Coordinates of C-alpha atoms in Angstrom, one line a residue:
X1 CA -0.7 8.0 20.0
X2 CA -3.0 10.1 17.8
X3 CA -4.7 7.0 16.4
X4 CA -1.6 5.8 14.5
X5 CA 1.2 3.3 15.2
X6 CA 4.9 3.6 15.1
X7 CA 7.8 1.5 16.4
X8 CA 7.5 2.2 20.2
X9 CA 4.5 2.6 22.5
X10 CA 3.2 6.1 22.7
X11 CA 5.1 7.4 19.8
X12 CA 3.2 9.7 17.3
X13 CA 2.1 7.5 14.4
X14 CA 3.6 7.3 11.0
X15 CA 1.8 6.3 7.8
X16 CA 4.0 3.4 7.0
X17 CA 3.7 1.5 10.3
X18 CA 0.0 2.5 10.5
X19 CA -0.7 1.1 7.0
X20 CA 0.7 -2.3 8.0
X21 CA -1.5 -2.3 11.2
X22 CA -4.6 -1.3 9.4
X23 CA -4.0 -4.1 6.8
X24 CA -3.5 -6.6 9.7
X25 CA -6.8 -5.3 11.3
X26 CA -8.6 -5.7 8.0
X27 CA -7.4 -9.2 7.6
X28 CA -8.3 -10.1 11.2
X29 CA -11.8 -8.7 10.7
X30 CA -12.2 -10.7 7.5
X31 CA -11.2 -13.7 9.5
X32 CA -14.0 -13.1 11.9
X33 CA -12.2 -11.3 14.8
X34 CA -14.0 -8.4 16.4
X35 CA -12.1 -5.2 16.2
X36 CA -13.3 -2.5 18.6
X37 CA -14.9 0.4 16.7
X38 CA -12.6 2.9 18.6
X39 CA -9.6 1.3 16.8
X40 CA -11.1 2.1 13.5
X41 CA -12.0 5.6 14.6
X42 CA -8.4 6.3 15.8
X43 CA -7.0 5.0 12.6
X44 CA -9.3 7.2 10.6
X45 CA -8.3 10.1 12.7
X46 CA -4.6 9.5 12.1
X47 CA -5.3 9.3 8.3
X48 CA -7.2 12.6 8.6
X49 CA -4.1 14.1 10.3
X50 CA -1.7 13.1 7.5
X51 CA -4.0 13.7 4.6
X52 CA -3.6 16.5 2.1
X53 CA -5.7 17.8 -0.9
X54 CA -8.9 16.9 0.9
X55 CA -7.9 13.3 1.4
X56 CA -6.4 12.4 -2.0
X57 CA -2.8 12.6 -0.8
X58 CA -1.0 11.3 2.4
X59 CA 2.2 12.2 4.1
X60 CA 4.4 10.2 6.4
X61 CA 3.9 12.1 9.7
X62 CA 2.5 15.3 8.3
X63 CA 0.1 16.2 5.5
X64 CA 2.6 16.6 2.8
X65 CA 1.3 14.1 0.1
X66 CA 4.4 12.0 -0.6
X67 CA 4.1 9.5 -3.4
X68 CA 5.3 6.7 -1.2
X69 CA 2.7 7.1 1.5
X70 CA -0.3 8.2 -0.6
X71 CA -1.2 4.6 -1.6
X72 CA -0.8 3.5 2.0
X73 CA -3.2 6.1 3.1
X74 CA -5.7 5.5 0.4
X75 CA -5.7 1.7 1.0
X76 CA -6.1 2.5 4.8
X77 CA -9.2 4.6 3.8
X78 CA -10.7 1.7 1.9
X79 CA -10.1 -0.6 4.8
X80 CA -11.5 1.9 7.3
X81 CA -14.7 2.3 5.4
X82 CA -14.5 4.8 2.6
X83 CA -16.6 3.6 -0.4
X84 CA -14.7 2.8 -3.5
X85 CA -16.5 5.7 -5.4
X86 CA -15.4 8.3 -2.7
X87 CA -14.3 11.4 -4.6
X88 CA -10.9 11.9 -2.8
X89 CA -10.2 8.2 -3.2
X90 CA -10.9 8.4 -7.0
X91 CA -8.6 11.5 -7.3
X92 CA -5.7 9.8 -5.6
X93 CA -6.3 6.5 -7.6
X94 CA -6.4 8.5 -10.8
X95 CA -3.0 10.1 -9.9
X96 CA -1.5 6.7 -9.1
X97 CA -2.9 5.3 -12.3
X98 CA -1.2 8.1 -14.4
X99 CA 2.1 7.4 -12.5
X100 CA 2.2 3.7 -13.1
X101 CA 4.5 1.2 -11.3
X102 CA 7.9 2.5 -10.1
X103 CA 10.8 0.5 -11.6
X104 CA 12.7 0.5 -8.3
X105 CA 10.3 1.0 -5.5
X106 CA 8.6 -2.3 -4.7
X107 CA 7.2 -0.8 -1.4
X108 CA 5.2 1.8 -3.3
X109 CA 4.2 -0.8 -5.8
X110 CA 3.0 -3.3 -3.2
X111 CA 0.5 -0.8 -1.8
X112 CA -0.7 0.6 -5.2
X113 CA -1.2 -3.0 -6.4
X114 CA -3.5 -3.8 -3.4
X115 CA -5.3 -0.5 -3.7
X116 CA -5.9 -1.0 -7.5
X117 CA -7.1 -4.6 -7.0
X118 CA -9.8 -3.2 -4.7
X119 CA -10.7 -0.4 -7.1
X120 CA -10.9 -2.9 -10.0
X121 CA -11.9 -2.1 -13.5
X122 CA -9.7 -0.7 -16.3
X123 CA -7.3 0.9 -13.7
X124 CA -6.7 -2.4 -12.1
X125 CA -6.2 -4.1 -15.4
X126 CA -3.9 -1.5 -16.6
X127 CA -1.8 -1.4 -13.4
X128 CA -1.7 -5.2 -13.1
X129 CA -0.4 -5.7 -16.6
X130 CA 2.4 -3.1 -16.2
X131 CA 3.3 -4.3 -12.7
X132 CA 3.3 -8.0 -13.6
X133 CA 5.4 -7.4 -16.8
X134 CA 7.9 -5.2 -14.9
X135 CA 8.4 -7.8 -12.1
X136 CA 8.9 -10.6 -14.6
X137 CA 11.5 -8.6 -16.5
X138 CA 13.3 -7.7 -13.3
X139 CA 13.4 -11.2 -11.8
X140 CA 16.9 -12.8 -11.6
X141 CA 17.1 -15.8 -13.9
X142 CA 20.6 -17.2 -13.5
X143 CA 23.0 -18.5 -10.8
X144 CA 22.3 -18.8 -7.1
X145 CA 19.9 -15.8 -7.2
X146 CA 17.6 -17.2 -9.9
X147 CA 14.0 -16.5 -9.0
X148 CA 14.7 -13.5 -6.7
X149 CA 14.6 -9.8 -7.2
X150 CA 17.0 -7.0 -6.0
X151 CA 16.6 -3.2 -6.6
X152 CA 19.1 -0.9 -5.2
X153 CA 19.2 2.8 -5.1
X154 CA 15.5 3.3 -4.3
X155 CA 16.0 5.7 -1.5
X156 CA 13.7 3.7 0.7
X157 CA 15.8 2.7 3.8
X158 CA 13.6 -0.2 4.5
X159 CA 14.3 -1.8 1.1
X160 CA 18.0 -0.8 1.2
X161 CA 18.6 -2.5 4.5
X162 CA 16.5 -5.5 3.6
X163 CA 18.3 -6.1 0.3
X164 CA 17.4 -9.1 -1.9
X165 CA 15.3 -10.7 0.8
X166 CA 13.0 -7.6 1.2
X167 CA 12.8 -7.0 -2.5
X168 CA 12.0 -10.7 -3.1
X169 CA 9.3 -10.7 -0.4
X170 CA 7.7 -7.5 -1.7
X171 CA 7.7 -8.8 -5.3
X172 CA 6.1 -12.1 -4.1
X173 CA 3.5 -10.2 -2.1
X174 CA 2.6 -8.1 -5.1
X175 CA 2.3 -11.2 -7.4
X176 CA 0.1 -13.0 -4.9
X177 CA -2.2 -10.1 -4.2
X178 CA -4.8 -11.8 -6.4
X179 CA -5.0 -14.7 -3.9
X180 CA -4.5 -13.1 -0.4
X181 CA -6.9 -10.3 -0.1
X182 CA -10.6 -10.3 0.6
X183 CA -12.1 -7.5 -1.5
X184 CA -12.9 -4.4 0.6
X185 CA -16.4 -3.8 -0.4
X186 CA -17.4 -2.1 2.9
X187 CA -16.3 -1.6 6.4
X188 CA -18.0 -4.8 7.4
X189 CA -16.0 -6.9 5.0

């Protein structure tokens, strides 16, 4: 509904569910599957709806510019065809670069890591070093939980409910971003 996705058919979209779908579509396209242009147009329309500050910030279901959903919206813009030098994209990336990784919010860090990897350059190098060092310092090293991650008190209900499994999965996805994603150089990629 409205070009975005949510948890049930015909619901108005939200940026979180839409971000996962756009990422899946980008991966499918990179794998050679044909995605109807109308799907990309709808996704872009949804991102237009939840964008603030002329496209530099993104809200969850409204254009409020929340920090958790801004990297999701910006990565969605890259996957739907914005060039990497787009002015609003660069303003949003600059803000995220100044913020740096969040000690407790692996969901936020996952999306910013993937966005920064596509942007490249000094911002990616700076983000990657901070993120990598943070994750290494937070990984459990003793007992039956050795090798896993667990951050509580994030305020993110998905991570709170997912516990150690969700934190470990997101930390692993962050660390393997170098190997999993085809660079988004254009909408045709």
